[in-house]
PDB file of C-alpha atoms in Angstrom:
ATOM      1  CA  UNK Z   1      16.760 -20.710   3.902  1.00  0.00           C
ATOM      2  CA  UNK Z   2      19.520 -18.391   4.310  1.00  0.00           C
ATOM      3  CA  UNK Z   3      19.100 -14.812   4.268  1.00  0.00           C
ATOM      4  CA  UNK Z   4      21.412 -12.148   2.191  1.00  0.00           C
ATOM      5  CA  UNK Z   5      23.616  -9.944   4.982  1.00  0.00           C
ATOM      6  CA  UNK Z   6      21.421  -6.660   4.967  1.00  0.00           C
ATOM      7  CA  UNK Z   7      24.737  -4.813   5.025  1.00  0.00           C
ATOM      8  CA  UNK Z   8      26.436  -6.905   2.683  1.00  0.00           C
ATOM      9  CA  UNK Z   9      23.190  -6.130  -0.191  1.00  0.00           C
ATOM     10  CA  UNK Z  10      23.332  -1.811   0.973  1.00  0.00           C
ATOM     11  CA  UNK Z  11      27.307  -2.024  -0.120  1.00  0.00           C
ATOM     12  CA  UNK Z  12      26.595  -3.650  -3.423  1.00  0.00           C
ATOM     13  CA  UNK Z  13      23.981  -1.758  -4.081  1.00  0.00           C
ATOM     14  CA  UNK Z  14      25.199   1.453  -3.476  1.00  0.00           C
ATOM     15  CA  UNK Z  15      28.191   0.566  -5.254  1.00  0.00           C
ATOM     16  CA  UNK Z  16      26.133  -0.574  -8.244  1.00  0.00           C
ATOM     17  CA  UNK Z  17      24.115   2.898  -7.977  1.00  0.00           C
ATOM     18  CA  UNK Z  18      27.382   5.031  -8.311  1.00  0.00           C
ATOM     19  CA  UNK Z  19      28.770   3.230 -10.993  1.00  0.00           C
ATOM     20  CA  UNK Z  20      25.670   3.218 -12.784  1.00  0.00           C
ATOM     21  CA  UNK Z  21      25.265   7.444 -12.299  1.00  0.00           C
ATOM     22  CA  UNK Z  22      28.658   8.065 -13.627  1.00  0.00           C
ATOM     23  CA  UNK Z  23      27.774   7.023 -16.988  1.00  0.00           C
ATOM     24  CA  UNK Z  24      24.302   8.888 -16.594  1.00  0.00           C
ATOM     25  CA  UNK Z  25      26.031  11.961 -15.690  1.00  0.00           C
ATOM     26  CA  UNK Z  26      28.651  11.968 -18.625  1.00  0.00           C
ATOM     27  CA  UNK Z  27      25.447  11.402 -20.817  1.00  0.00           C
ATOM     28  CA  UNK Z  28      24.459  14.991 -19.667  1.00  0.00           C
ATOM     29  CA  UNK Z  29      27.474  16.914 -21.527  1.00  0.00           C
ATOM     30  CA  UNK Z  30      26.164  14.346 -24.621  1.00  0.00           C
ATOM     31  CA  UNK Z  31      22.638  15.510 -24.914  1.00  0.00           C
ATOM     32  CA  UNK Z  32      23.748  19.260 -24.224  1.00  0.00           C
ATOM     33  CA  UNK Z  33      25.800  19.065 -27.186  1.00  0.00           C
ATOM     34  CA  UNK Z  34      24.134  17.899 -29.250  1.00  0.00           C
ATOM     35  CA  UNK Z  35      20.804  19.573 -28.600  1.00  0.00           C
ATOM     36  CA  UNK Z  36      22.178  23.179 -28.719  1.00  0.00           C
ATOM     37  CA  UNK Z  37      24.318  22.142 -32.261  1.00  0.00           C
ATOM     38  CA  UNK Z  38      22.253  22.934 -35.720  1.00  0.00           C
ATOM     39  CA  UNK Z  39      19.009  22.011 -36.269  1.00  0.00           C
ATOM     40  CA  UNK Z  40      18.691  18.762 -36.732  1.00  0.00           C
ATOM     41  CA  UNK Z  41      15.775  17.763 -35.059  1.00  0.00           C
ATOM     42  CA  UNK Z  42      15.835  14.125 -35.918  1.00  0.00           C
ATOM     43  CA  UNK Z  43      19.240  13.601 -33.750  1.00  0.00           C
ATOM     44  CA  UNK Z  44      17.100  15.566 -30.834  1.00  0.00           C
ATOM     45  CA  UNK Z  45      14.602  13.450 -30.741  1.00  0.00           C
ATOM     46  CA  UNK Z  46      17.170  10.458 -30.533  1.00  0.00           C
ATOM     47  CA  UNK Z  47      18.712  12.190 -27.560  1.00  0.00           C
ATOM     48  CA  UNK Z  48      15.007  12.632 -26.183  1.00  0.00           C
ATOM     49  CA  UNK Z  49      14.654   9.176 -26.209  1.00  0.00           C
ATOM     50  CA  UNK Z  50      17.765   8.069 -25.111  1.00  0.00           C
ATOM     51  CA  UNK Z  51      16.702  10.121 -21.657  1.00  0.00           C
ATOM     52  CA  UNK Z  52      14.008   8.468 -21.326  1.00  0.00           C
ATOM     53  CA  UNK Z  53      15.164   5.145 -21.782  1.00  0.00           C
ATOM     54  CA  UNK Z  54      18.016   6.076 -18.634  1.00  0.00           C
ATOM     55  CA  UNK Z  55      15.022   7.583 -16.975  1.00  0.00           C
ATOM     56  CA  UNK Z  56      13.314   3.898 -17.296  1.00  0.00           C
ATOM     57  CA  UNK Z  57      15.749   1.416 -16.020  1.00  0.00           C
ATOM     58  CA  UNK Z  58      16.033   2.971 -12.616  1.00  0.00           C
ATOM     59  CA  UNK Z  59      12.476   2.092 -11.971  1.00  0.00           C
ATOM     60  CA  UNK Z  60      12.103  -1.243 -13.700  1.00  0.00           C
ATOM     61  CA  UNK Z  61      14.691  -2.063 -11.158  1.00  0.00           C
ATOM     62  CA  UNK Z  62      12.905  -0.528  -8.086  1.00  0.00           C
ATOM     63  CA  UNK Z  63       9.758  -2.022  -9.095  1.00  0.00           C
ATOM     64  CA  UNK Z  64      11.391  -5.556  -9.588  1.00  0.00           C
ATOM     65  CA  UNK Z  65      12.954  -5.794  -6.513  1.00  0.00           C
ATOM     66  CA  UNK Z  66      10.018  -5.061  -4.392  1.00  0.00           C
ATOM     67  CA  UNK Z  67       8.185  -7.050  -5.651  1.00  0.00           C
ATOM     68  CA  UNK Z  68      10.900  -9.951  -5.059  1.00  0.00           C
ATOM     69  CA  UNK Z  69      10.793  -8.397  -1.233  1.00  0.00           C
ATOM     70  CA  UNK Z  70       7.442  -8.712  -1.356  1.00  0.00           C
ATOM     71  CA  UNK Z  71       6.779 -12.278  -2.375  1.00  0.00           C
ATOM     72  CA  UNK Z  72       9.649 -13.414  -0.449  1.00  0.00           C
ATOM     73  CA  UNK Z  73       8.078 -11.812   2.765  1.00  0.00           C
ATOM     74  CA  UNK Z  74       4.704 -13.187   1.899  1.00  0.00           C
ATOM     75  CA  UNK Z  75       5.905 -16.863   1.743  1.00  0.00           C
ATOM     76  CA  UNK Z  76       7.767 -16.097   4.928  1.00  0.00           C
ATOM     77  CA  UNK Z  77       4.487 -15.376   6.607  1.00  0.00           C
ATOM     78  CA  UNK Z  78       2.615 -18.238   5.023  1.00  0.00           C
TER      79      UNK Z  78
END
């Protein structure tokens, strides 16, 4: 079985990491706006949620891939 280039994964995953934060960081300016316009709290709450869901995906994605390390180390050993 052939192995993935540790180098060749750190590049396309840092790569996939800054793409990924640009759009988080434009979201910033987003939620600002609209949390300091009126009061419409229903449209807050949206935003609120919104954060959370970027706040999510980050660590689905951790948590995914160690566990793939994981198992694929543990049949390595077996």
């Amino acid at each position: 079985m052939k192995l993935i280039n540790p180098i060749g994964s750190k590049f396309w995953f840092l790569f996939i990491a800054f793409v990924c934060s640009a759009s988080v960081n434009a979201q910033c300016a987003m939620c600002r706006a609209a949390l300091t316009s009126g009061d419409n709290t229903t449209q807050a709450a949206a935003v609120n949620d919104g954060i959370v869901y970027l706040m999510v995906i980050p660590y689905l994605l951790v948590a995914i891939i160690g566990y793939l390390i994981y198992k694929m180390k543990k049949n390595k050993a077996s």
